[in-house]
CSV table of N, CA, C and O in Angstrom, one decimal:
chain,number,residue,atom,x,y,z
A,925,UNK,N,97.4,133.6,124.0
A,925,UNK,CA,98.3,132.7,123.4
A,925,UNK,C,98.3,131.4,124.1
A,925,UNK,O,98.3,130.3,123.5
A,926,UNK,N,98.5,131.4,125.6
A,926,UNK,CA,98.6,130.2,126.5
A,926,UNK,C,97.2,129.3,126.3
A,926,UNK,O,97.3,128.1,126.3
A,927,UNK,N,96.0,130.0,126.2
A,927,UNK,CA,94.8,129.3,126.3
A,927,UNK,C,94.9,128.6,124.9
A,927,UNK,O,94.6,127.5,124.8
A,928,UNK,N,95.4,129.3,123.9
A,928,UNK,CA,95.3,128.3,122.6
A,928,UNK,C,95.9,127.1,122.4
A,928,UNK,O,95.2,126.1,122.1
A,929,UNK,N,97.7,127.3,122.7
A,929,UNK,CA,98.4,125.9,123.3
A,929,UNK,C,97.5,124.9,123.8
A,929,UNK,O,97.2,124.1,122.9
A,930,UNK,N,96.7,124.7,125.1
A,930,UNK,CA,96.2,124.5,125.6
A,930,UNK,C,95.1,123.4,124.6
A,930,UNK,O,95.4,122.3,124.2
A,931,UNK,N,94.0,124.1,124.5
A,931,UNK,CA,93.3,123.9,123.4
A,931,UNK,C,93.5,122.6,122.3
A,931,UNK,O,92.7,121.7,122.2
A,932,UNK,N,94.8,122.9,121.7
A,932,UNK,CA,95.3,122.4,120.8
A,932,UNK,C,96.3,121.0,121.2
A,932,UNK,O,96.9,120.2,120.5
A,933,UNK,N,96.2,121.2,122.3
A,933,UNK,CA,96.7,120.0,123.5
A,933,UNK,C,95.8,119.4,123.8
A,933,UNK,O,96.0,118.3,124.3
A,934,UNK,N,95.0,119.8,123.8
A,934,UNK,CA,94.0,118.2,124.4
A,934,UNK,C,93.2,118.2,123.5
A,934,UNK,O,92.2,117.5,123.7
A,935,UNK,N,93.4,118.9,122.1
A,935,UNK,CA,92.6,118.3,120.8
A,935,UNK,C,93.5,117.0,120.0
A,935,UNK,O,93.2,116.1,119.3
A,936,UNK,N,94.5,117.2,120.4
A,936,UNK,CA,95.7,116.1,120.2
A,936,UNK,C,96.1,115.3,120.7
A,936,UNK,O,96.7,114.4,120.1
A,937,UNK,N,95.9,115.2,122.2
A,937,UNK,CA,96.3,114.0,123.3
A,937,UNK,C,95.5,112.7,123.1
A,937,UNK,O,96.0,111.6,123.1
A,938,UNK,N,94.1,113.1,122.8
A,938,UNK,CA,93.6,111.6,122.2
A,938,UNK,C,93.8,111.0,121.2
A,938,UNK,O,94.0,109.8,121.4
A,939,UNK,N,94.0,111.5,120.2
A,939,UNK,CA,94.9,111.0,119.1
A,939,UNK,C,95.7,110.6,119.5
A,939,UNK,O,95.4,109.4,119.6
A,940,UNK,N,96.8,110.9,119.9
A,940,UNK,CA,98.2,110.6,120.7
A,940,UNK,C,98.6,109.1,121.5
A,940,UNK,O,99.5,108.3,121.5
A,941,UNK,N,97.0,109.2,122.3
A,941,UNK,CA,97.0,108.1,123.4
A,941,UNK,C,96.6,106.9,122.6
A,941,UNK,O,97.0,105.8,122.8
A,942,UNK,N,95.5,107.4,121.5
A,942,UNK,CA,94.9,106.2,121.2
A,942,UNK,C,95.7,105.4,120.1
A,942,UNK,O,95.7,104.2,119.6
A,943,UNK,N,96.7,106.8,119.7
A,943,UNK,CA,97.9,105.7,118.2
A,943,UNK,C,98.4,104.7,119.2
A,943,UNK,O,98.4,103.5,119.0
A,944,UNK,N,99.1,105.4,120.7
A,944,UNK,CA,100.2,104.9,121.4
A,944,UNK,C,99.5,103.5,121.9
A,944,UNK,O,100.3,102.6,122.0
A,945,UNK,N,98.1,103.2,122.1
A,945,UNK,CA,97.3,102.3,122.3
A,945,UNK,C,97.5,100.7,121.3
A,945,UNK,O,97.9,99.6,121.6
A,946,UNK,N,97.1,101.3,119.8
A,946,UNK,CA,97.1,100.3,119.3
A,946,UNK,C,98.4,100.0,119.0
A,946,UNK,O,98.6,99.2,118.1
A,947,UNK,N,99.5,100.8,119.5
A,947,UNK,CA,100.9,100.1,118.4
A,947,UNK,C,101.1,99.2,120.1
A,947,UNK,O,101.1,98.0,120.3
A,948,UNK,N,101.2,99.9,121.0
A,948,UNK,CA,101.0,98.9,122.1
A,948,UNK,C,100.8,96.9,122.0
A,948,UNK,O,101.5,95.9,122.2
A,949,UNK,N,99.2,97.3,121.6
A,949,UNK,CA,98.6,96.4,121.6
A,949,UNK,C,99.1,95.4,120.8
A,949,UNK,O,99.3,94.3,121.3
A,950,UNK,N,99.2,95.8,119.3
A,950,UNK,CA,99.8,95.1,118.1
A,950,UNK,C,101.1,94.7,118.5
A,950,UNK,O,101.6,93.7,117.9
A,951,UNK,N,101.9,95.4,119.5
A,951,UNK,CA,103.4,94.7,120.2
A,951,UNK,C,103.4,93.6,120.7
A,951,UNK,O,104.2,92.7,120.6
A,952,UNK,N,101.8,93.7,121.8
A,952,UNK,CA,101.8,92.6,122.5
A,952,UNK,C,101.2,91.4,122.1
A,952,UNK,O,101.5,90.3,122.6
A,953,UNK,N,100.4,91.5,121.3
A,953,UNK,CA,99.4,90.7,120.5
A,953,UNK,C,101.3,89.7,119.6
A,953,UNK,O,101.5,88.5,119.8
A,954,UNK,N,101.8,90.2,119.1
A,954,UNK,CA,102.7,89.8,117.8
A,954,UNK,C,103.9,89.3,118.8
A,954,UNK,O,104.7,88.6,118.2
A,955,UNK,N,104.1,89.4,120.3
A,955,UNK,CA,105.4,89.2,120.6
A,955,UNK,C,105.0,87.7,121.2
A,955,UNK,O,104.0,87.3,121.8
A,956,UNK,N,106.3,86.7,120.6
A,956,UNK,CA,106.4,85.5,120.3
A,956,UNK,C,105.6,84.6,119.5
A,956,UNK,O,105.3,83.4,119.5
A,957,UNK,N,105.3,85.8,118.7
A,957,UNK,CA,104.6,84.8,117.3
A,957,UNK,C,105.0,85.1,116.1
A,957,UNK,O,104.4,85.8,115.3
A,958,UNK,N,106.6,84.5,115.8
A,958,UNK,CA,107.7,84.8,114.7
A,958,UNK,C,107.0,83.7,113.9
A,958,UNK,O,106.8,82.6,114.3
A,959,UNK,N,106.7,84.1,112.6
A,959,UNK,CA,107.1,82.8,111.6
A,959,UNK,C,108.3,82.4,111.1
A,959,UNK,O,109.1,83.1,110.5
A,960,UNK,N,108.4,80.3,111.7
A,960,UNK,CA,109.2,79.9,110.8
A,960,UNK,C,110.2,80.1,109.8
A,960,UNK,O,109.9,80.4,108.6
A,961,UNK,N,111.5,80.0,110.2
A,961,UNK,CA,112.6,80.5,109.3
A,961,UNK,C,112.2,79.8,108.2
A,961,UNK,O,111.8,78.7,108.2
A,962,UNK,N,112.5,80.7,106.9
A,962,UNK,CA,112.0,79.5,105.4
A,962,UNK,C,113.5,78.9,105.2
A,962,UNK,O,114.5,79.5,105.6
A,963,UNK,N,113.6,77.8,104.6
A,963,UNK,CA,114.9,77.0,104.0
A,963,UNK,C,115.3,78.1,102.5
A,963,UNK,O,114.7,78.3,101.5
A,964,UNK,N,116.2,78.3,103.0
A,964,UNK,CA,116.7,79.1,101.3
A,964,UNK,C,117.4,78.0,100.4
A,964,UNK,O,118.4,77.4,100.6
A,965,UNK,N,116.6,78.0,99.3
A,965,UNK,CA,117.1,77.0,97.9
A,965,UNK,C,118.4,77.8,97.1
A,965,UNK,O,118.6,79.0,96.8
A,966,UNK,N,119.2,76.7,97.0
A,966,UNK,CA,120.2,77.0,96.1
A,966,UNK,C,120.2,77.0,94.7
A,966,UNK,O,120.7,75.9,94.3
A,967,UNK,N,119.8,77.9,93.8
A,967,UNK,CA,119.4,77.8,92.7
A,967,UNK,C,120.6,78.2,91.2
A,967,UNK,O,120.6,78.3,90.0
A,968,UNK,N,121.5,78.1,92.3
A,968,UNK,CA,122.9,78.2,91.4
A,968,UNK,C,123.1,79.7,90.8
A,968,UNK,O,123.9,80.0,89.9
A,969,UNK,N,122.1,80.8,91.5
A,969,UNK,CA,122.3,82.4,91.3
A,969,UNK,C,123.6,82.5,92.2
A,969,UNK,O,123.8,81.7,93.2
A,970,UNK,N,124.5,83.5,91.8
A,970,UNK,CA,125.4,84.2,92.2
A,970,UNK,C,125.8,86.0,92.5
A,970,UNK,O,126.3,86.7,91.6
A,971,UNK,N,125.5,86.5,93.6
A,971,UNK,CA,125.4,87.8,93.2
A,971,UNK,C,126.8,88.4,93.6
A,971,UNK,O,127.6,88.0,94.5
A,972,UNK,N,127.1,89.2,92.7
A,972,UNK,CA,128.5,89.9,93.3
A,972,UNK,C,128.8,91.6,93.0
A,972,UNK,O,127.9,92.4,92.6
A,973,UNK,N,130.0,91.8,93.2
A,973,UNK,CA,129.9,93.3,93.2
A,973,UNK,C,131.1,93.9,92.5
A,973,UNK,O,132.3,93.7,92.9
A,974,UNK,N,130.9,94.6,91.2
A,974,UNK,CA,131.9,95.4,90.3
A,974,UNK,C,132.8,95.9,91.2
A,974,UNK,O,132.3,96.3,92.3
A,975,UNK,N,134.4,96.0,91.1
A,975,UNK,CA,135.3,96.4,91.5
A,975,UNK,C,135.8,97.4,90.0
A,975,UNK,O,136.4,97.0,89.0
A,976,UNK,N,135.2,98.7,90.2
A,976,UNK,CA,135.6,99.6,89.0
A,976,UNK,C,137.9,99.1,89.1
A,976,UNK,O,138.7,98.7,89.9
A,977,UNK,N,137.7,99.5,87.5
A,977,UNK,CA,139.7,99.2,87.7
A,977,UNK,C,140.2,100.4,88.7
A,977,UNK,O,139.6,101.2,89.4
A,978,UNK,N,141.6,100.1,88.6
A,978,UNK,CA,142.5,101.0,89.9
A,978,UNK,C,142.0,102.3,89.3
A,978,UNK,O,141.3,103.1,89.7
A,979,UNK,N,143.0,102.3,87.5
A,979,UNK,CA,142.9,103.5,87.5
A,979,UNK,C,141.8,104.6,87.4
A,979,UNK,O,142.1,105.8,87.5
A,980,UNK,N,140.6,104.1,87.1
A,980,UNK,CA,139.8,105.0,87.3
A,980,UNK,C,139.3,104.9,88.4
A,980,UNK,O,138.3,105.7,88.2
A,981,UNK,N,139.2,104.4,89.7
A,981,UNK,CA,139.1,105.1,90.9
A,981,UNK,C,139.3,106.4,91.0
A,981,UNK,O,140.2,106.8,90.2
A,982,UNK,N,138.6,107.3,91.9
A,982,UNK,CA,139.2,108.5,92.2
A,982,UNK,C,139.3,108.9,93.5
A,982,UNK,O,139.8,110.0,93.7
């Protein structure tokens, strides 16, 4: 049973190293390269939120 663990552990650790590799990379590659806040237009939409009445609250 121990030798299988085993086995199954270092059929998985490369996979493992190489995901933890590129999300790495893609962190460092992307860190301080934010795009530009966009200007938000005011297009005279209003969103809001139903207040069911008192008495049917429950």
């Amino acid at each position: 049973m121990r030798k299988r663990n085993i086995v199954s552990l270092l059929l998985i650790l490369p996979i493992a190293i190489f995901i933890w590799f590129v999300g790495w990379n893609l962190c460092w590659i992307c860190d301080g390269k934010t795009a530009p806040a966009r200007k938000i237009r005011n297009n005279g939409l209003t969103f809001t939120v139903l207040v069911p009445e008192q008495k049917y609250a429950t």
